[in-house]
Every structure is written in C-alpha cells, then in structure tokens.
PDB file of C-alpha atoms in Angstrom:
ATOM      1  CA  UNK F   1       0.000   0.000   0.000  1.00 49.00           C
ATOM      2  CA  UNK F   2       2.830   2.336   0.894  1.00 48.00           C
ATOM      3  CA  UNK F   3       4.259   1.649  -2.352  1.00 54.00           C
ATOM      4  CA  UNK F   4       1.339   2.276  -4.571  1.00 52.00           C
ATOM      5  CA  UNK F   5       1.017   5.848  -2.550  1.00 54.00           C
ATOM      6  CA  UNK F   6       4.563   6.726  -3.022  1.00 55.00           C
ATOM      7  CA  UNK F   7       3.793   5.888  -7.676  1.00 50.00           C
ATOM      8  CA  UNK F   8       0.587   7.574  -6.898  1.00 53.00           C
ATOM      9  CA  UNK F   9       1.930  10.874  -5.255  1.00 53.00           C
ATOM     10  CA  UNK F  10       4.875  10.585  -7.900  1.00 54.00           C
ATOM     11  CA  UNK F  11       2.523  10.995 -11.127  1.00 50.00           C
ATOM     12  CA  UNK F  12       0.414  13.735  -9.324  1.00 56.00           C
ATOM     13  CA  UNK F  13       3.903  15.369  -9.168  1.00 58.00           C
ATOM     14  CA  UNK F  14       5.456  14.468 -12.449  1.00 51.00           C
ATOM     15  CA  UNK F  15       2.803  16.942 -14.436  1.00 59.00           C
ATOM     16  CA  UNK F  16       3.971  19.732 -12.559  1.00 53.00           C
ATOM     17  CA  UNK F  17       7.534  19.324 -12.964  1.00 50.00           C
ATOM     18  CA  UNK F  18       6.715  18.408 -16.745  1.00 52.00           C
ATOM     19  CA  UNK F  19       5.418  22.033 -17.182  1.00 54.00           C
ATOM     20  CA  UNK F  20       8.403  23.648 -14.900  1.00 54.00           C
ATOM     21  CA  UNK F  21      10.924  22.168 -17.629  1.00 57.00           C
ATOM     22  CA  UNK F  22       9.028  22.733 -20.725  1.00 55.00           C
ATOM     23  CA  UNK F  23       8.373  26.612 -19.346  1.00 57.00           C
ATOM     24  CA  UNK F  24      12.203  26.627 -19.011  1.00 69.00           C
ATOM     25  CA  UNK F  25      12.538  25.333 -22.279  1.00 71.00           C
ATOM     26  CA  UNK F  26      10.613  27.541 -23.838  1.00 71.00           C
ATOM     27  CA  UNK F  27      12.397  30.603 -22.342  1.00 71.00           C
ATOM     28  CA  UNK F  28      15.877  29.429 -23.579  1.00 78.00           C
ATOM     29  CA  UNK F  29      13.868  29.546 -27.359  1.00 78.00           C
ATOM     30  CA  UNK F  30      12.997  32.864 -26.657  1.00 76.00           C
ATOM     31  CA  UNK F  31      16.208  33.807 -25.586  1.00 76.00           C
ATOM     32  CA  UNK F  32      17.449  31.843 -28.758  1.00 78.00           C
ATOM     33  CA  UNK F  33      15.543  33.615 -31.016  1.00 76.00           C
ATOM     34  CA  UNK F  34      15.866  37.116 -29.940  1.00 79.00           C
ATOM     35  CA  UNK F  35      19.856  36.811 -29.992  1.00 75.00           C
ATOM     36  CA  UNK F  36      19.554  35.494 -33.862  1.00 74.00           C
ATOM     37  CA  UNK F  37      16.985  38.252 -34.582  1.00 76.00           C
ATOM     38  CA  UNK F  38      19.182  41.263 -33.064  1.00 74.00           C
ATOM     39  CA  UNK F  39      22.237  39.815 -35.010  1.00 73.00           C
ATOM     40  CA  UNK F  40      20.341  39.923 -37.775  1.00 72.00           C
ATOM     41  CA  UNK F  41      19.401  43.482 -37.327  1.00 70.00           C
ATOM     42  CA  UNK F  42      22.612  44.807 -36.661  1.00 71.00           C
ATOM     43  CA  UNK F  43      24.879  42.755 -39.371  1.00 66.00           C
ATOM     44  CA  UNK F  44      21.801  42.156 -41.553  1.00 67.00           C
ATOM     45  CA  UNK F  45      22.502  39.376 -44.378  1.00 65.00           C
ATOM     46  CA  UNK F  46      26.941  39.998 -44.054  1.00 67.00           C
ATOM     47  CA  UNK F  47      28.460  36.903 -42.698  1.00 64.00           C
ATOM     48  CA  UNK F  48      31.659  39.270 -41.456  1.00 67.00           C
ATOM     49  CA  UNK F  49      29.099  41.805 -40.025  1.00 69.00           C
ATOM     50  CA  UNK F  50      29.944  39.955 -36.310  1.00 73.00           C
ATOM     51  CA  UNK F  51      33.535  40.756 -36.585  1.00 76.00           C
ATOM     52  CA  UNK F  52      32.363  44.184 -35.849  1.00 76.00           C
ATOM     53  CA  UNK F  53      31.578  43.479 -32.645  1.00 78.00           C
ATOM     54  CA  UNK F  54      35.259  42.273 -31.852  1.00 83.00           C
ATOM     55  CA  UNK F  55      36.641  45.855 -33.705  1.00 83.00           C
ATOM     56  CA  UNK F  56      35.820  48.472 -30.341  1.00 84.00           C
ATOM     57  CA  UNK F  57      37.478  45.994 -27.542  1.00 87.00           C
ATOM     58  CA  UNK F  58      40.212  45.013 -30.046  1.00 88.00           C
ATOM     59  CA  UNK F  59      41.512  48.903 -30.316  1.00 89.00           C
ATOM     60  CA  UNK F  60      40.833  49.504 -27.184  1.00 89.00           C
ATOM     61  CA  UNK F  61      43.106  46.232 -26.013  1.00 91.00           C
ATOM     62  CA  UNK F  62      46.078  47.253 -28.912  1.00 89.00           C
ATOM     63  CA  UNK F  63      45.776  51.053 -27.766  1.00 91.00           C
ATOM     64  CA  UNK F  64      46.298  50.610 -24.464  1.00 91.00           C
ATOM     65  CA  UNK F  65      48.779  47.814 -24.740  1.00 90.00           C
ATOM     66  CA  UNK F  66      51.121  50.031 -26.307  1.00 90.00           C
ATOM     67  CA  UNK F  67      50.294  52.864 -23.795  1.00 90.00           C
ATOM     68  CA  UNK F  68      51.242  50.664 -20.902  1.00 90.00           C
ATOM     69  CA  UNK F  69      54.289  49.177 -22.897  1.00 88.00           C
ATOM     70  CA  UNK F  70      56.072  52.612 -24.039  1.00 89.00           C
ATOM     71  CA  UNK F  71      54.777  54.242 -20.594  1.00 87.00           C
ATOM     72  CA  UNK F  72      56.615  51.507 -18.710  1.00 87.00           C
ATOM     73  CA  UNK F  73      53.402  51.070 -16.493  1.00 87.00           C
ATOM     74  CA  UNK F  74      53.938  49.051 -13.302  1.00 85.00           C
ATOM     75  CA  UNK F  75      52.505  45.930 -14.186  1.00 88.00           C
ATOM     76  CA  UNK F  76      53.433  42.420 -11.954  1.00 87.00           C
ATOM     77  CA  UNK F  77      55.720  40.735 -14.038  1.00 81.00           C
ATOM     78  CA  UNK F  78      55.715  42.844 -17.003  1.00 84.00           C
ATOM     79  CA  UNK F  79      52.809  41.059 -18.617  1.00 87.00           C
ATOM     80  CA  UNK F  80      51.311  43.546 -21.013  1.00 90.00           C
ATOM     81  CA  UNK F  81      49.341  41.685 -22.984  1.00 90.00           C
ATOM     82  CA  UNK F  82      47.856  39.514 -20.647  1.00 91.00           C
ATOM     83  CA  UNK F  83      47.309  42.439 -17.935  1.00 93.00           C
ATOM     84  CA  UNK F  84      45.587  44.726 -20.936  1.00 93.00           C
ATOM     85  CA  UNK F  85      43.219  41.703 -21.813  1.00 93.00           C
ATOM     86  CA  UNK F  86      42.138  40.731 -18.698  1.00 93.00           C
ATOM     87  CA  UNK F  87      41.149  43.656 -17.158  1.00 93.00           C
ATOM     88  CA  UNK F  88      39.348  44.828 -19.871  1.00 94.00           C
ATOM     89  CA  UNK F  89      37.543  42.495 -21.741  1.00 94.00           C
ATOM     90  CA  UNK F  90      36.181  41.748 -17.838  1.00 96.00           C
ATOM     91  CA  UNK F  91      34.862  45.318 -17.940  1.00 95.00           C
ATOM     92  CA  UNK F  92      33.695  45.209 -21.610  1.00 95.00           C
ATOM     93  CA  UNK F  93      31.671  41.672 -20.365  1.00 95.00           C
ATOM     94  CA  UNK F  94      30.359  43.846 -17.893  1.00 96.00           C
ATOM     95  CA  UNK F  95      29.187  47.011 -19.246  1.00 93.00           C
ATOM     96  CA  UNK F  96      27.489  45.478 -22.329  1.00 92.00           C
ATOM     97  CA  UNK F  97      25.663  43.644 -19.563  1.00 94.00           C
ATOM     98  CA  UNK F  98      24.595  46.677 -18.044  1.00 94.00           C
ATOM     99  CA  UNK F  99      23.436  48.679 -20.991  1.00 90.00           C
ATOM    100  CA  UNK F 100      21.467  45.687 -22.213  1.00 90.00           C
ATOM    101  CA  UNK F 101      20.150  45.710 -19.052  1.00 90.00           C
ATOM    102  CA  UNK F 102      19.472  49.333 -17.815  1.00 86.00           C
ATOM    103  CA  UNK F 103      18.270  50.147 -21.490  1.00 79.00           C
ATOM    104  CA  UNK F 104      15.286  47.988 -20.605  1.00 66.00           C
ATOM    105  CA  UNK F 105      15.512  45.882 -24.440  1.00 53.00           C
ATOM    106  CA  UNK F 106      14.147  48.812 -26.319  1.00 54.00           C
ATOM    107  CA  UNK F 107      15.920  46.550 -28.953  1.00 49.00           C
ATOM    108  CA  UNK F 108      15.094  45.132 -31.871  1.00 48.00           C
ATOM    109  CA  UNK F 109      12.520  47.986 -32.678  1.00 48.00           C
ATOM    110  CA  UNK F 110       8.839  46.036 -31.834  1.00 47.00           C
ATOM    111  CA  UNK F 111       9.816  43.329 -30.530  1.00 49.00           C
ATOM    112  CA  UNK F 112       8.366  43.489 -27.669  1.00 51.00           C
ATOM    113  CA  UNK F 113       4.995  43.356 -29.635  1.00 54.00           C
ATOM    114  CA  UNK F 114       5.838  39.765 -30.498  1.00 63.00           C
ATOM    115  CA  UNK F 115       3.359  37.107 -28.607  1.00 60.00           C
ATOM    116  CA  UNK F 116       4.946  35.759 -24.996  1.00 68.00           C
ATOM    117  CA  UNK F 117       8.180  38.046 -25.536  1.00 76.00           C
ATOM    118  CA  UNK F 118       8.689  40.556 -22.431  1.00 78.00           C
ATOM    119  CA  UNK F 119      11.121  43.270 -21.969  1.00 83.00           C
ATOM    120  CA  UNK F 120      13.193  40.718 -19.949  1.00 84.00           C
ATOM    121  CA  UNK F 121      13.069  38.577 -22.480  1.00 81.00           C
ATOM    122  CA  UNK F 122      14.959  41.255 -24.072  1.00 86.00           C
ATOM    123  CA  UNK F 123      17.005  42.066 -21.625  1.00 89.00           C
ATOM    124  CA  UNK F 124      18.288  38.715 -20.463  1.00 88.00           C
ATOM    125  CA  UNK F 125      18.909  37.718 -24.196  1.00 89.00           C
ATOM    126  CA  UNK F 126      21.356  40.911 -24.111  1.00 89.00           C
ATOM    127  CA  UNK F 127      23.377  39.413 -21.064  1.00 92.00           C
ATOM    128  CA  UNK F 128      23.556  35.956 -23.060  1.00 92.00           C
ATOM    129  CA  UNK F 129      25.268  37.408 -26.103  1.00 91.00           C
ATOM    130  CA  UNK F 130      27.268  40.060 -23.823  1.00 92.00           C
ATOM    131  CA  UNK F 131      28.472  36.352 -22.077  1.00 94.00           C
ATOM    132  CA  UNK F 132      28.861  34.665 -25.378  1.00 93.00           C
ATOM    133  CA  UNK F 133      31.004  37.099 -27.598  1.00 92.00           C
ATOM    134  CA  UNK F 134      33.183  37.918 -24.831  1.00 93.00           C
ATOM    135  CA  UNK F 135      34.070  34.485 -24.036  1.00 95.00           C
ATOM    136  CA  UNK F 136      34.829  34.400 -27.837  1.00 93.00           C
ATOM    137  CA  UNK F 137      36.527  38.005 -27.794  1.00 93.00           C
ATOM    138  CA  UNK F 138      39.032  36.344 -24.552  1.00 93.00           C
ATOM    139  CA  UNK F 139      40.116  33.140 -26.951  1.00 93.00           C
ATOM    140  CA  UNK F 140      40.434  34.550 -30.377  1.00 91.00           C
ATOM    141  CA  UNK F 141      42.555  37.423 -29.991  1.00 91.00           C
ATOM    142  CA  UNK F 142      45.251  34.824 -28.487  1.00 91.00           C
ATOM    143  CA  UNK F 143      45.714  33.439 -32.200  1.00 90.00           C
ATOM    144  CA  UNK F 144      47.154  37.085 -33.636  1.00 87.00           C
ATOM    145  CA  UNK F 145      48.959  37.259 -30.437  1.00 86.00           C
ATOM    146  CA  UNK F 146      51.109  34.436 -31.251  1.00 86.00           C
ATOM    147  CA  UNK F 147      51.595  34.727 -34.787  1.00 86.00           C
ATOM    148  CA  UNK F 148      53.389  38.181 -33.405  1.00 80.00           C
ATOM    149  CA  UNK F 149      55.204  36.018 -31.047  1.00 80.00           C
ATOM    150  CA  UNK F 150      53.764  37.490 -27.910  1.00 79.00           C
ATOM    151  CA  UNK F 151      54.516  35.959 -24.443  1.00 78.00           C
ATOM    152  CA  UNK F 152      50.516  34.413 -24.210  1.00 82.00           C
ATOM    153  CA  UNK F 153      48.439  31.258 -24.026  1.00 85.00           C
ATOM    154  CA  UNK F 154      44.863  30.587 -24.210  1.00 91.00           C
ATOM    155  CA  UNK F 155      43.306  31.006 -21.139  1.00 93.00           C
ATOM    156  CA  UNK F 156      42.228  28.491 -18.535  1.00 93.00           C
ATOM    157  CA  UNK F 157      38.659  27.893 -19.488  1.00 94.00           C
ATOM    158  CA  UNK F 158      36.478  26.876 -16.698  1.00 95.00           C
ATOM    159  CA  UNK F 159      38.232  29.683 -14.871  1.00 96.00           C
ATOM    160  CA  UNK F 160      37.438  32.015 -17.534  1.00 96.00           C
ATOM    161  CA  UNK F 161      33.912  31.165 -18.185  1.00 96.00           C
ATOM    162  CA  UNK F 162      33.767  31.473 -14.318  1.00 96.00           C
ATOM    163  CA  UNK F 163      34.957  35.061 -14.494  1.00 97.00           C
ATOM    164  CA  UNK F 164      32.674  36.348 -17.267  1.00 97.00           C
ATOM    165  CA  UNK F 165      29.638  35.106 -16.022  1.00 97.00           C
ATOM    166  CA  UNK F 166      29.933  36.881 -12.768  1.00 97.00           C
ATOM    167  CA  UNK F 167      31.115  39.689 -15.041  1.00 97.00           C
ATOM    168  CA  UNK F 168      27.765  39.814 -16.659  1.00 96.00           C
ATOM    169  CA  UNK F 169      25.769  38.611 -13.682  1.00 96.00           C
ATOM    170  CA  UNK F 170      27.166  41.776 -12.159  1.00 96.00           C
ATOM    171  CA  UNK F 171      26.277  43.681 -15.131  1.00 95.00           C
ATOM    172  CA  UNK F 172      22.420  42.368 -15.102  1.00 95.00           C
ATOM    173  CA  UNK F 173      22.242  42.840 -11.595  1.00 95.00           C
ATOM    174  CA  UNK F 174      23.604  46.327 -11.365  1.00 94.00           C
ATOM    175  CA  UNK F 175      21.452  47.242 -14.630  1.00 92.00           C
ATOM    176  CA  UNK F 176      18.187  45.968 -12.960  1.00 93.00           C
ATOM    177  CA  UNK F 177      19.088  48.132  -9.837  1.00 93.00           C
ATOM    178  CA  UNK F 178      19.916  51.221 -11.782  1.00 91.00           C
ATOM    179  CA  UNK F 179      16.605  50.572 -14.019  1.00 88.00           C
ATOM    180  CA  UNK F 180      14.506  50.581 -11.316  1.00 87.00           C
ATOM    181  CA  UNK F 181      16.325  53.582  -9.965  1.00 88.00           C
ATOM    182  CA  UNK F 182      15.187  55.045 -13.430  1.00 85.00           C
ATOM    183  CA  UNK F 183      11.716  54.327 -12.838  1.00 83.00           C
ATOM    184  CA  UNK F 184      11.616  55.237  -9.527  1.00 85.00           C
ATOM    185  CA  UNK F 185      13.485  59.002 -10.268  1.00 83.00           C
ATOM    186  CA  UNK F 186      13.503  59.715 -14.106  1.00 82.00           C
ATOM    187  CA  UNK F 187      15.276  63.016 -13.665  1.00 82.00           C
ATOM    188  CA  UNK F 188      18.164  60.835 -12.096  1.00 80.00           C
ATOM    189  CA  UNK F 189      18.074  58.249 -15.496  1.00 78.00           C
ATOM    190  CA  UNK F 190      21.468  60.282 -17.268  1.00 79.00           C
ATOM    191  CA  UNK F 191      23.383  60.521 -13.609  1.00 81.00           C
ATOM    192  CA  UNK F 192      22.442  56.684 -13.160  1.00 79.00           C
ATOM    193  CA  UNK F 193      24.034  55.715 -15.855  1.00 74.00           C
ATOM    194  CA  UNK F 194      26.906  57.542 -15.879  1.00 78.00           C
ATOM    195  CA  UNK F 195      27.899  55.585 -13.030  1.00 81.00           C
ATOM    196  CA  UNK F 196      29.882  53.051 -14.973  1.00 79.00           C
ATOM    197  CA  UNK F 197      32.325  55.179 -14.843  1.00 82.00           C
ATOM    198  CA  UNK F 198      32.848  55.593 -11.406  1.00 85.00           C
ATOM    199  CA  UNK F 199      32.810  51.250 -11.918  1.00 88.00           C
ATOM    200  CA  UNK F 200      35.430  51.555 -14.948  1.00 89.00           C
ATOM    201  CA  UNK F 201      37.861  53.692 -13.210  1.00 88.00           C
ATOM    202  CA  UNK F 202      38.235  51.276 -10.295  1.00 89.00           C
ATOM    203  CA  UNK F 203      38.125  48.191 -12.056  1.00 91.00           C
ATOM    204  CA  UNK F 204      41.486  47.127 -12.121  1.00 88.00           C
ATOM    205  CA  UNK F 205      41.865  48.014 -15.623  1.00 92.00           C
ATOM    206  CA  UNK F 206      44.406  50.787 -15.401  1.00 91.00           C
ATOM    207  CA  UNK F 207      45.878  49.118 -12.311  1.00 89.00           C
ATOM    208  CA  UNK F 208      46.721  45.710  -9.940  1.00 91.00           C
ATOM    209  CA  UNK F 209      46.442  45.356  -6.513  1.00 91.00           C
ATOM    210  CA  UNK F 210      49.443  44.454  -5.827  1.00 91.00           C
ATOM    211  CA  UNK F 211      51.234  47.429  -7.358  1.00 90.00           C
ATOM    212  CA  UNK F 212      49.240  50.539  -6.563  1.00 89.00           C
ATOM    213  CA  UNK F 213      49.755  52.150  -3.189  1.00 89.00           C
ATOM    214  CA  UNK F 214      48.470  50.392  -0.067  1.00 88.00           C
ATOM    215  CA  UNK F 215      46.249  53.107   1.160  1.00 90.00           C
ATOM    216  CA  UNK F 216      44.229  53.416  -2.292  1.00 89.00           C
ATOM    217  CA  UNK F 217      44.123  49.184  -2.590  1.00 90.00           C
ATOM    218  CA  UNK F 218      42.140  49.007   0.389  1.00 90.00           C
ATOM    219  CA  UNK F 219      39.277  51.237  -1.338  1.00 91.00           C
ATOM    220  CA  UNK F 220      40.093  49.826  -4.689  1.00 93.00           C
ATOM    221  CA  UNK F 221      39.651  46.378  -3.417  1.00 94.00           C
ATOM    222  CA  UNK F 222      35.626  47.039  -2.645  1.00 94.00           C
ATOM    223  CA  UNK F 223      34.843  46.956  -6.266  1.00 95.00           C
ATOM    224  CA  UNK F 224      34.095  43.583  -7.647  1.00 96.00           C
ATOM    225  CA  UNK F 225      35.064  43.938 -10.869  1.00 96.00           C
ATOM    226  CA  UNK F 226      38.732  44.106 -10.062  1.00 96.00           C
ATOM    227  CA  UNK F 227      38.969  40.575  -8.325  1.00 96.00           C
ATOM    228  CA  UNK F 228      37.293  39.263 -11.767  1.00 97.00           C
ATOM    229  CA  UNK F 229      40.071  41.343 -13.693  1.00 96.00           C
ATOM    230  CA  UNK F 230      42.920  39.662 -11.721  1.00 96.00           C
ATOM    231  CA  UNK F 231      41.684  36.170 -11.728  1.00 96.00           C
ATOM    232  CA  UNK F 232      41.383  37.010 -15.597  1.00 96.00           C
ATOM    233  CA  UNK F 233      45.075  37.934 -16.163  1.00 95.00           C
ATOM    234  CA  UNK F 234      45.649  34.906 -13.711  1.00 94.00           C
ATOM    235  CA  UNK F 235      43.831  32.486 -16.429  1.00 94.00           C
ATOM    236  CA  UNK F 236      46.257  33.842 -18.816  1.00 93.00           C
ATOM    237  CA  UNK F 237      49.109  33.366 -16.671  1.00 90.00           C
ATOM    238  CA  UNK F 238      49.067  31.228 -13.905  1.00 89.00           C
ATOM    239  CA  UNK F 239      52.154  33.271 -12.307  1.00 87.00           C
ATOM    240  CA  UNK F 240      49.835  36.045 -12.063  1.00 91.00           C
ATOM    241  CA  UNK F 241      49.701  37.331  -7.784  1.00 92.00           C
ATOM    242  CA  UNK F 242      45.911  36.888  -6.977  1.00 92.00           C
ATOM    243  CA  UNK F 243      46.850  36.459  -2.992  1.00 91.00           C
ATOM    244  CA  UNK F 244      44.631  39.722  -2.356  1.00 92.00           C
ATOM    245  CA  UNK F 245      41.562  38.523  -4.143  1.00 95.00           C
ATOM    246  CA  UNK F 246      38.867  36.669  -4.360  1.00 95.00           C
ATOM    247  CA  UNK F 247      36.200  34.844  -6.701  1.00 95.00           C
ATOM    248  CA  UNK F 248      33.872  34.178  -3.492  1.00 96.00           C
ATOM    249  CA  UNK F 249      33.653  37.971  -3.306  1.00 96.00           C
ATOM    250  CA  UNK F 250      32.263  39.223  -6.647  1.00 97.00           C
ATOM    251  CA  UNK F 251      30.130  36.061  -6.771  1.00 97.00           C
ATOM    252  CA  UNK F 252      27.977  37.135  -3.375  1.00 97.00           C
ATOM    253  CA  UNK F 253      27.635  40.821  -5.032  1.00 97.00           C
ATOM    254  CA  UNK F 254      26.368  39.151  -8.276  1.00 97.00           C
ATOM    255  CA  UNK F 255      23.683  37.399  -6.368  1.00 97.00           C
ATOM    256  CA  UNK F 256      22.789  40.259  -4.005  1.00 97.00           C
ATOM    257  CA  UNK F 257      22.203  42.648  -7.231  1.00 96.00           C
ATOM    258  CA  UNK F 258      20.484  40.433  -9.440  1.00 96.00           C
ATOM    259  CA  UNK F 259      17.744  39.182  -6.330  1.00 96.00           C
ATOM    260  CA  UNK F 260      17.778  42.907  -5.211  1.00 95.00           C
ATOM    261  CA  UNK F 261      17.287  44.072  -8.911  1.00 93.00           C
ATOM    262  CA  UNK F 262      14.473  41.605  -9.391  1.00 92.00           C
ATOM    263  CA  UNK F 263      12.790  42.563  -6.157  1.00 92.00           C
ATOM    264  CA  UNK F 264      12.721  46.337  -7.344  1.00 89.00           C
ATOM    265  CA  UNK F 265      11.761  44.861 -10.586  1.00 85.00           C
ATOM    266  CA  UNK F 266       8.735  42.669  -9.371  1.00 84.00           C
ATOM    267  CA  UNK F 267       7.536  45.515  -7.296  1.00 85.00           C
ATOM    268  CA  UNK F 268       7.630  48.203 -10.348  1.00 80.00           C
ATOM    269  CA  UNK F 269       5.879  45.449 -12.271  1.00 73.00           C
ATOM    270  CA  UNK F 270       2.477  47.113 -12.446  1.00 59.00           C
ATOM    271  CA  UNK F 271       4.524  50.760 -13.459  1.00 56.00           C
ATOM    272  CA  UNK F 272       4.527  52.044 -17.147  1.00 51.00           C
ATOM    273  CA  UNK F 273       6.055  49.805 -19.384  1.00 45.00           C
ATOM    274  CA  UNK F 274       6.739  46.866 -16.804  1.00 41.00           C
TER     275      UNK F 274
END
C-alpha cells in the first residue's frame, strides 16, 4: 500500500515538474531567437558583419597595450598583454551587460509586440550574447597574439567562463538596480548611468592590486570587478599574484544585485512599461 502511494503521489507530481521544464525550455527559445533576430538586425545578411563586434574591444586592447608598454606602467611581471586583456575584456563583459540591461531591451525595434516576448526577455537575451562574444573576444585574440610572437596562451577555461559570467551577472544585476532607480526618479536616469564610470575607473583596468599604493588598494579592493580582472590575467598566466583577491567575493555581489534588482523589478511590475 505504501508503495502504490509513493507511484501515486509521484505521477500527481510528475505533471507539474513536466510544465516547470518545458516553461524553461521555452524561455531558452525565446532567448534563442531574440539573440539570432538582433544579429540579424545589426549585421543584416553579411556573414563578417559579427567581426564588428570584436573591432571596439580590439583597439581599445592594442591602444592601451602600447600605452602601458612605451609608458613603462607598473605591471606584476611585465605582462602587457595579458594584464591589458584581462582587465578589460572583464569590464567590456560587464558594461554590455549593463546597458542591455538598464536600457530595458528597447531593442530590436517592436519586438516586444511579439506574442509571450517581455522586456526581460529582451534584456536577459542581451546578457547571453554580452556572455557569449566575450568568451569568444578572450580566446580569439590569443591566435594574432602568437603569430606576433607574444609571451601568451589561451586562457584556462572553466576559470574564464567562471569570471565572465559573474562579469555579466554583475552587469544584469547592477542594470536591474539602476533601471529601477530610473523608474523610480527619471530626472536621475542620465546621472544613473553615468555611473559606470565611477565602476570603470576602479576596475582594475588601469591598475593591480598588488602594485598601486596600499592606502588606495584598500578602497580599490571594494569593487568587484577588479577581483574578476585579476583572476582574468591569472587564467592567462598562472604566475599572475591573486593572494589579495577573491572569486567568493564578486560572486555574493552578483547574487545580491540580481535578487535585489528583481525585487525592485517585481515591485515596479504594475509601473509604465513593466
């Protein structure tokens, strides 16, 4: 008897869970669907439209590589490549996270007007192809690297697709935060965003821990992002100090902002455009 109870509470279960997974499944189509569609927008029909998208972080990387070389920037080990990369391709991870995010998916134009497609929808399929091009951007520019005989090696992956997703899990999180901000104050909406900023400037891309003075580290240190940069260069090079860091740290400040951010978000839901 206890047996046929146990089978009979199981299939009273099983229809429930059958609907949990095929809800989830249908979100990751969504998700699916609105990446293809925006890279269709953007790069329409040219199959080298998407290299585009690797052009802004790649001058950005090459300028600054040479600005740290010729400048003679304190950098541990004189890794400038792999001290250029990781710090910012972390922040690029992030940030495109965060405008994806705090722009509310205002892209593509009406698609929000498609059946069962919300402006998270929109917004998380933003984060996924901030996560997925990035992870690309960190791995292909190694190959150009090396043909110029640079000192590099493809980073350590599960390390590296470790980094970026708290990269753009910080990113959503912050951008749902900053959103609801928005919402909340729409006179403070150009302020909030300029905050990234304030976020760039102390995330570890200019500078390391372990080489700029003690007395700013300790404030430096606060900011997430910079822990992510370090273990970043660290994937690169495994020589690479990371004694004053942490990935336990940016991890807990991902959570907090994304359940914070959809918190605000939830109760907003029945504002304008939620």
């Amino acid at each position: 008897m206890a047996t046929a109870r146990n089978w009979t509470s199981d299939l009273r279960i099983w229809p429930a869970v059958s609907r949990q997974l095929g809800g989830a499944v249908d979100f990751m189509l969504i998700i699916r669907a609105l990446i293809l569609r925006n890279v269709i927008v953007r790069h329409g029909e040219n199959p080298l439209g998407i290299l585009v998208e690797f052009l802004r972080p790649s001058v950005l990387c090459l300028a600054h590589y040479f600005y740290f070389t010729y400048t003679r920037r304190a950098v541990p080990g004189h890794q400038y490549a792999i001290f250029t990369l990781g710090g910012f391709s972390i922040y690029f991870a992030f940030v495109a996270a965060f405008n994806a995010t705090f722009e509310g998916g205002r892209w593509p134009n009406g698609a929000t007007l498609l059946a069962g497609v919300t402006r998270m929808h929109l917004r998380m399929a933003g984060v996924a192809w901030s996560f997925v091009i990035h992870i690309i951007f960190a791995f292909a520019v190694i190959v150009p690297l090396l043909l110029l005989h640079q000192d590099v090696a493809f980073p350590n992956l599960p390390l590296t697709l470790a980094d970026f997703a708290m990269a753009v899990g910080l990113g959503f999180g912050y951008g749902l935060v900053m959103s609801s901000f928005g919402i909340m104050f729409p006179a403070l909406v150009p302020f909030l965003k300029v905050t990234q900023w304030a976020v760039f400037i102390t995330s570890g891309v200019y500078d390391s821990l372990v080489t700029m003075p003690r007395i700013l580290a300790q404030y430096i240190w606060f900011n997430p992002l910079i822990h992510l940069a370090e273990f970043q260069r660290y994937a690169y090079y495994p020589g690479y100090p990371t004694y004053l860091v942490s990935l336990t740290y940016p991890l807990l400040w991902a959570i907090g902002l994304i359940l914070t951010g959809l918190l605000m978000n939830r109760a907003l839901c029945n504002r304008k455009f939620r």
